[in-house]
Amino acid sequence: MWKFHRICGENISLENNCTTAKRLNPTETIDQGFCFTNTPLVNGKVYEIQVDELVTKWSSSLILGVTTNIPSDLTGIHWGVKLKESWMLHRSTLYKNEERIGAYSLNLYKVQVGDKLGIMKASDSTLHFHLNGIDHGKAFSNLPQVVYGVVDLAGKCCHVSIINKEFATGAGAGAQVAIEKAHNFSGRPADWNVQTVCEFIESIPNCAPYVEKFRSEQVNGAALLALDKKDLKEFFEMPLGLAVNVCLHLKKYEEKK
């Protein structure tokens, strides 16, 4: 289950356990409406929001995209397109690092209340935007391995809610779903090829950013079993908590087999 990060624009109010974002005084404010995903994007997953309210006063609207980091200080940054190391869609124009680079088939200015918008980083490092479940195609290529989603409630869009239909709800449910997915892998872990190991790592919460490292190092099942939390922490540069989680998931899967 994903949420909005607690770091957000000064005009944003986060509600419902950080799954709803509203811009304060929407007929008086137009900017500082940034929201970010609370974790990096997982390849292949659509991060979806629903437009809940629009105001007619403004000529600009919602901005969607990704950035490599969440600034601790948003002072002086008024629009999503001004974020450093960012890839953004504003209206139907694509921006990379503040520079306009081309047009796109989806126009965010035309969205209506009730529309569902999504962003997805594909496994080939391309970024796609969705409208009401329809993928409008590749917008950007060669994205970095780790990016966070950006939702900027600019202009007339002033209220959105997260849609978590692909995730279970409730405390700890996300981790349980990931374990169940991992348990569906066939064969003994020792027999897994590199691709299966990558899929296993990606199924563990917050581990998707490390998948390409496992792939580039050609870690198969036998190699994975030989790694311990110290190896994962030092060589793969995982936080200790994630390293321990990988070992626990693998141990549970071995016990089932």
mmCIF file of C-alpha atoms in Angstrom:
data_model
loop_
_atom_site.group_PDB
_atom_site.id
_atom_site.type_symbol
_atom_site.label_atom_id
_atom_site.label_comp_id
_atom_site.label_asym_id
_atom_site.label_seq_id
_atom_site.Cartn_x
_atom_site.Cartn_y
_atom_site.Cartn_z
ATOM 1 C CA MET A 1 0.000 0.000 0.000
ATOM 2 C CA TRP A 2 1.528 3.305 -1.023
ATOM 3 C CA LYS A 3 0.903 6.695 0.520
ATOM 4 C CA PHE A 4 1.971 10.280 0.063
ATOM 5 C CA HIS A 5 5.259 11.232 1.707
ATOM 6 C CA ARG A 6 4.924 13.520 4.719
ATOM 7 C CA ILE A 7 7.229 15.994 2.990
ATOM 8 C CA CYS A 8 4.918 18.072 0.801
ATOM 9 C CA GLY A 9 4.213 21.598 -0.399
ATOM 10 C CA GLU A 10 3.245 24.220 2.168
ATOM 11 C CA ASN A 11 -0.248 24.512 0.683
ATOM 12 C CA ILE A 12 -0.989 20.777 0.975
ATOM 13 C CA SER A 13 -3.048 19.075 3.665
ATOM 14 C CA LEU A 14 -2.595 15.284 3.870
ATOM 15 C CA GLU A 15 -5.545 13.333 5.256
ATOM 16 C CA ASN A 16 -6.788 9.747 5.667
ATOM 17 C CA ASN A 17 -3.398 8.400 6.721
ATOM 18 C CA CYS A 18 -1.632 10.258 3.905
ATOM 19 C CA THR A 19 -3.802 8.776 1.134
ATOM 20 C CA THR A 20 -5.719 11.994 0.385
ATOM 21 C CA ALA A 21 -4.168 15.332 -0.593
ATOM 22 C CA LYS A 22 -5.936 18.693 -0.674
ATOM 23 C CA ARG A 23 -4.606 22.118 -1.606
ATOM 24 C CA LEU A 24 -5.603 24.634 1.040
ATOM 25 C CA ASN A 25 -7.692 27.645 -0.035
ATOM 26 C CA PRO A 26 -7.758 26.463 -3.665
ATOM 27 C CA THR A 27 -9.343 29.625 -5.037
ATOM 28 C CA GLU A 28 -6.596 31.725 -3.440
ATOM 29 C CA THR A 29 -3.528 29.459 -3.846
ATOM 30 C CA ILE A 30 -2.188 28.020 -7.093
ATOM 31 C CA ASP A 31 1.250 26.560 -6.310
ATOM 32 C CA GLN A 32 3.228 24.717 -3.596
ATOM 33 C CA GLY A 33 0.954 21.716 -4.105
ATOM 34 C CA PHE A 34 3.678 19.047 -4.289
ATOM 35 C CA CYS A 35 3.073 15.498 -3.124
ATOM 36 C CA PHE A 36 5.518 12.601 -3.412
ATOM 37 C CA THR A 37 5.209 8.826 -3.157
ATOM 38 C CA ASN A 38 6.474 7.609 0.207
ATOM 39 C CA THR A 39 8.732 4.990 -1.424
ATOM 40 C CA PRO A 40 10.514 4.666 -4.784
ATOM 41 C CA LEU A 41 8.408 3.372 -7.664
ATOM 42 C CA VAL A 42 8.318 -0.393 -8.131
ATOM 43 C CA ASN A 43 8.838 -1.424 -11.755
ATOM 44 C CA GLY A 44 5.634 -2.458 -13.487
ATOM 45 C CA LYS A 45 3.234 -1.163 -10.831
ATOM 46 C CA VAL A 46 0.766 1.598 -11.675
ATOM 47 C CA TYR A 47 0.585 4.284 -8.988
ATOM 48 C CA GLU A 48 -2.937 5.607 -9.405
ATOM 49 C CA ILE A 49 -4.859 8.589 -8.055
ATOM 50 C CA GLN A 50 -8.428 9.788 -8.531
ATOM 51 C CA VAL A 51 -9.276 13.438 -9.188
ATOM 52 C CA ASP A 52 -11.799 14.438 -6.527
ATOM 53 C CA GLU A 53 -12.197 18.188 -6.981
ATOM 54 C CA LEU A 54 -11.446 20.927 -9.511
ATOM 55 C CA VAL A 55 -11.845 24.702 -9.301
ATOM 56 C CA THR A 56 -12.531 26.750 -12.423
ATOM 57 C CA LYS A 57 -10.581 29.866 -11.511
ATOM 58 C CA TRP A 58 -7.151 28.822 -12.803
ATOM 59 C CA SER A 59 -5.810 28.133 -16.305
ATOM 60 C CA SER A 60 -3.158 25.617 -15.213
ATOM 61 C CA SER A 61 -3.716 22.174 -13.738
ATOM 62 C CA LEU A 62 -2.242 18.970 -12.357
ATOM 63 C CA ILE A 63 1.402 18.035 -13.004
ATOM 64 C CA LEU A 64 2.560 14.395 -12.839
ATOM 65 C CA GLY A 65 5.985 12.825 -13.043
ATOM 66 C CA VAL A 66 8.985 11.482 -11.149
ATOM 67 C CA THR A 67 12.104 12.798 -9.446
ATOM 68 C CA THR A 68 15.263 11.165 -8.143
ATOM 69 C CA ASN A 69 14.995 12.655 -4.673
ATOM 70 C CA ILE A 70 12.566 14.382 -2.342
ATOM 71 C CA PRO A 71 13.943 17.798 -1.362
ATOM 72 C CA SER A 72 13.972 18.418 2.382
ATOM 73 C CA ASP A 73 13.469 22.131 1.655
ATOM 74 C CA LEU A 74 10.876 23.102 -0.962
ATOM 75 C CA THR A 75 11.298 26.848 -0.401
ATOM 76 C CA GLY A 76 11.456 28.695 -3.701
ATOM 77 C CA ILE A 77 10.181 25.734 -5.728
ATOM 78 C CA HIS A 78 6.661 26.550 -6.855
ATOM 79 C CA TRP A 79 5.952 24.016 -9.632
ATOM 80 C CA GLY A 80 6.725 20.351 -10.244
ATOM 81 C CA VAL A 81 8.490 21.167 -13.491
ATOM 82 C CA LYS A 82 11.050 23.142 -11.461
ATOM 83 C CA LEU A 83 12.256 20.140 -9.452
ATOM 84 C CA LYS A 84 15.843 19.130 -10.195
ATOM 85 C CA GLU A 85 16.409 15.704 -11.784
ATOM 86 C CA SER A 86 12.756 15.405 -12.727
ATOM 87 C CA TRP A 87 10.650 14.067 -15.604
ATOM 88 C CA MET A 88 7.237 15.758 -15.722
ATOM 89 C CA LEU A 89 4.016 15.995 -17.706
ATOM 90 C CA HIS A 90 2.258 19.389 -17.592
ATOM 91 C CA ARG A 91 -0.840 19.740 -19.775
ATOM 92 C CA SER A 92 0.351 17.709 -22.797
ATOM 93 C CA THR A 93 3.995 18.831 -22.651
ATOM 94 C CA LEU A 94 6.906 16.750 -21.368
ATOM 95 C CA TYR A 95 9.643 18.384 -19.290
ATOM 96 C CA LYS A 96 13.005 16.956 -18.272
ATOM 97 C CA ASN A 97 15.022 18.889 -15.674
ATOM 98 C CA GLU A 98 12.882 21.997 -16.291
ATOM 99 C CA GLU A 99 13.376 21.878 -20.090
ATOM 100 C CA ARG A 100 10.514 21.304 -22.508
ATOM 101 C CA ILE A 101 11.344 18.264 -24.642
ATOM 102 C CA GLY A 102 8.168 17.418 -26.568
ATOM 103 C CA ALA A 103 4.458 16.692 -26.659
ATOM 104 C CA TYR A 104 2.516 13.722 -25.263
ATOM 105 C CA SER A 105 -0.789 12.093 -26.166
ATOM 106 C CA LEU A 106 -2.401 12.775 -22.758
ATOM 107 C CA ASN A 107 -3.484 16.309 -21.797
ATOM 108 C CA LEU A 108 -3.760 16.684 -18.018
ATOM 109 C CA TYR A 109 -5.612 19.985 -18.370
ATOM 110 C CA LYS A 110 -8.621 18.087 -19.735
ATOM 111 C CA VAL A 111 -9.058 15.668 -16.814
ATOM 112 C CA GLN A 112 -12.414 15.689 -15.048
ATOM 113 C CA VAL A 113 -13.582 14.915 -11.529
ATOM 114 C CA GLY A 114 -13.651 11.139 -11.139
ATOM 115 C CA ASP A 115 -10.868 10.496 -13.664
ATOM 116 C CA LYS A 116 -8.144 8.094 -12.574
ATOM 117 C CA LEU A 117 -4.549 8.984 -13.422
ATOM 118 C CA GLY A 118 -1.549 6.723 -13.071
ATOM 119 C CA ILE A 119 2.216 6.697 -13.455
ATOM 120 C CA MET A 120 4.270 3.573 -14.113
ATOM 121 C CA LYS A 121 8.004 2.959 -14.398
ATOM 122 C CA ALA A 122 8.426 -0.071 -16.649
ATOM 123 C CA SER A 123 11.178 -2.685 -16.329
ATOM 124 C CA ASP A 124 12.927 -1.149 -19.355
ATOM 125 C CA SER A 125 13.320 2.152 -17.445
ATOM 126 C CA THR A 126 10.638 3.987 -19.415
ATOM 127 C CA LEU A 127 7.920 6.112 -17.814
ATOM 128 C CA HIS A 128 4.263 5.736 -18.818
ATOM 129 C CA PHE A 129 1.173 7.745 -17.900
ATOM 130 C CA HIS A 130 -2.309 6.212 -17.598
ATOM 131 C CA LEU A 131 -5.801 7.680 -17.802
ATOM 132 C CA ASN A 132 -8.756 5.583 -16.587
ATOM 133 C CA GLY A 133 -6.760 2.382 -16.953
ATOM 134 C CA ILE A 134 -5.433 3.128 -20.439
ATOM 135 C CA ASP A 135 -1.656 3.310 -20.945
ATOM 136 C CA HIS A 136 -0.869 6.306 -23.174
ATOM 137 C CA GLY A 137 2.552 4.943 -24.031
ATOM 138 C CA LYS A 138 6.172 5.777 -23.337
ATOM 139 C CA ALA A 139 6.782 9.347 -22.204
ATOM 140 C CA PHE A 140 10.434 9.149 -21.103
ATOM 141 C CA SER A 141 13.293 6.667 -21.508
ATOM 142 C CA ASN A 142 16.444 5.838 -19.545
ATOM 143 C CA LEU A 143 15.106 6.733 -16.118
ATOM 144 C CA PRO A 144 17.437 6.217 -13.144
ATOM 145 C CA GLN A 145 17.010 3.083 -11.088
ATOM 146 C CA VAL A 146 15.439 4.909 -8.129
ATOM 147 C CA VAL A 147 12.718 7.514 -8.691
ATOM 148 C CA TYR A 148 9.814 8.815 -6.600
ATOM 149 C CA GLY A 149 6.430 9.712 -8.016
ATOM 150 C CA VAL A 150 5.366 13.367 -8.005
ATOM 151 C CA VAL A 151 1.788 14.671 -7.943
ATOM 152 C CA ASP A 152 1.579 18.462 -8.091
ATOM 153 C CA LEU A 153 -1.891 19.827 -7.286
ATOM 154 C CA ALA A 154 -1.429 22.975 -9.313
ATOM 155 C CA GLY A 155 -4.071 25.331 -10.676
ATOM 156 C CA LYS A 156 -7.565 23.953 -10.947
ATOM 157 C CA CYS A 157 -6.827 20.470 -9.530
ATOM 158 C CA CYS A 158 -7.013 20.791 -5.750
ATOM 159 C CA HIS A 159 -8.012 17.389 -4.319
ATOM 160 C CA VAL A 160 -6.912 13.823 -5.160
ATOM 161 C CA SER A 161 -7.074 10.421 -3.473
ATOM 162 C CA ILE A 162 -4.806 7.398 -3.836
ATOM 163 C CA ILE A 163 -6.220 4.208 -5.344
ATOM 164 C CA ASN A 164 -4.602 1.114 -3.854
ATOM 165 C CA LYS A 165 -6.635 -1.564 -5.614
ATOM 166 C CA GLU A 166 -3.600 -3.769 -6.328
ATOM 167 C CA PHE A 167 -2.526 -3.753 -2.684
ATOM 168 C CA ALA A 168 -4.141 -5.367 0.339
ATOM 169 C CA THR A 169 -5.264 -2.959 3.064
ATOM 170 C CA GLY A 170 -4.499 -2.913 6.764
ATOM 171 C CA ALA A 171 -1.303 -2.874 8.812
ATOM 172 C CA GLY A 172 1.202 -5.382 7.574
ATOM 173 C CA ALA A 173 -0.978 -6.500 4.676
ATOM 174 C CA GLY A 174 1.467 -5.298 2.034
ATOM 175 C CA ALA A 175 4.227 -7.467 3.438
ATOM 176 C CA GLN A 176 1.906 -10.472 3.617
ATOM 177 C CA VAL A 177 0.874 -10.063 -0.030
ATOM 178 C CA ALA A 178 4.523 -9.900 -1.068
ATOM 179 C CA ILE A 179 5.292 -13.110 0.814
ATOM 180 C CA GLU A 180 2.379 -14.875 -0.833
ATOM 181 C CA LYS A 181 3.590 -13.804 -4.261
ATOM 182 C CA ALA A 182 7.057 -15.063 -3.461
ATOM 183 C CA HIS A 183 5.593 -18.416 -2.392
ATOM 184 C CA ASN A 184 4.200 -18.881 -5.880
ATOM 185 C CA PHE A 185 7.684 -19.214 -7.434
ATOM 186 C CA SER A 186 8.268 -22.707 -8.757
ATOM 187 C CA GLY A 187 11.142 -25.017 -7.837
ATOM 188 C CA ARG A 188 13.716 -24.963 -5.087
ATOM 189 C CA PRO A 189 15.488 -21.642 -4.498
ATOM 190 C CA ALA A 190 18.792 -23.349 -5.280
ATOM 191 C CA ASP A 191 17.499 -24.003 -8.810
ATOM 192 C CA TRP A 192 16.299 -20.460 -9.561
ATOM 193 C CA ASN A 193 17.845 -18.641 -12.491
ATOM 194 C CA VAL A 194 18.836 -14.969 -12.397
ATOM 195 C CA GLN A 195 15.430 -13.782 -13.674
ATOM 196 C CA THR A 196 13.549 -15.690 -10.967
ATOM 197 C CA VAL A 197 15.834 -14.262 -8.288
ATOM 198 C CA CYS A 198 15.142 -10.761 -9.608
ATOM 199 C CA GLU A 199 11.392 -11.364 -9.509
ATOM 200 C CA PHE A 200 11.706 -12.708 -5.962
ATOM 201 C CA ILE A 201 13.660 -9.652 -4.782
ATOM 202 C CA GLU A 202 11.175 -7.306 -6.489
ATOM 203 C CA SER A 203 8.277 -8.987 -4.653
ATOM 204 C CA ILE A 204 9.716 -7.989 -1.260
ATOM 205 C CA PRO A 205 8.494 -4.576 -0.038
ATOM 206 C CA ASN A 206 10.891 -1.694 -0.809
ATOM 207 C CA CYS A 207 13.457 -3.951 -2.506
ATOM 208 C CA ALA A 208 12.611 -3.158 -6.143
ATOM 209 C CA PRO A 209 15.364 -0.497 -6.438
ATOM 210 C CA TYR A 210 17.975 -3.217 -5.843
ATOM 211 C CA VAL A 211 16.781 -5.630 -8.533
ATOM 212 C CA GLU A 212 19.109 -4.371 -11.260
ATOM 213 C CA LYS A 213 22.111 -4.902 -8.981
ATOM 214 C CA PHE A 214 21.166 -8.573 -8.574
ATOM 215 C CA ARG A 215 20.716 -8.816 -12.341
ATOM 216 C CA SER A 216 24.019 -7.148 -13.223
ATOM 217 C CA GLU A 217 25.889 -9.377 -10.762
ATOM 218 C CA GLN A 218 24.195 -12.482 -12.239
ATOM 219 C CA VAL A 219 22.916 -13.701 -8.862
ATOM 220 C CA ASN A 220 21.100 -17.008 -9.340
ATOM 221 C CA GLY A 221 19.374 -19.081 -6.664
ATOM 222 C CA ALA A 222 22.494 -20.854 -5.472
ATOM 223 C CA ALA A 223 24.330 -17.538 -5.157
ATOM 224 C CA LEU A 224 21.393 -15.964 -3.323
ATOM 225 C CA LEU A 225 21.418 -18.754 -0.746
ATOM 226 C CA ALA A 226 25.105 -18.130 -0.134
ATOM 227 C CA LEU A 227 24.510 -14.474 0.758
ATOM 228 C CA ASP A 228 23.825 -13.341 4.312
ATOM 229 C CA LYS A 229 22.525 -10.039 5.674
ATOM 230 C CA LYS A 230 26.093 -8.712 5.990
ATOM 231 C CA ASP A 231 26.709 -9.349 2.279
ATOM 232 C CA LEU A 232 23.418 -7.693 1.337
ATOM 233 C CA LYS A 233 24.181 -4.693 3.512
ATOM 234 C CA GLU A 234 27.803 -4.176 2.448
ATOM 235 C CA PHE A 235 27.870 -5.239 -1.212
ATOM 236 C CA PHE A 236 24.306 -4.430 -2.271
ATOM 237 C CA GLU A 237 24.179 -1.358 0.024
ATOM 238 C CA MET A 238 20.834 -2.359 1.519
ATOM 239 C CA PRO A 239 19.699 -0.878 4.845
ATOM 240 C CA LEU A 240 20.001 -3.481 7.577
ATOM 241 C CA GLY A 241 16.220 -3.800 7.923
ATOM 242 C CA LEU A 242 15.776 -4.657 4.228
ATOM 243 C CA ALA A 243 18.696 -7.093 4.313
ATOM 244 C CA VAL A 244 17.148 -8.930 7.247
ATOM 245 C CA ASN A 245 13.773 -8.954 5.468
ATOM 246 C CA VAL A 246 15.265 -10.575 2.358
ATOM 247 C CA CYS A 247 16.818 -13.317 4.488
ATOM 248 C CA LEU A 248 13.530 -13.903 6.332
ATOM 249 C CA HIS A 249 11.528 -14.124 3.093
ATOM 250 C CA LEU A 250 14.011 -16.581 1.615
ATOM 251 C CA LYS A 251 14.024 -18.698 4.773
ATOM 252 C CA LYS A 252 10.214 -18.874 4.824
ATOM 253 C CA TYR A 253 10.173 -19.895 1.184
ATOM 254 C CA GLU A 254 12.817 -22.594 1.765
ATOM 255 C CA GLU A 255 10.782 -23.979 4.673
ATOM 256 C CA LYS A 256 7.665 -24.226 2.497
ATOM 257 C CA LYS A 257 9.618 -26.132 -0.162
#
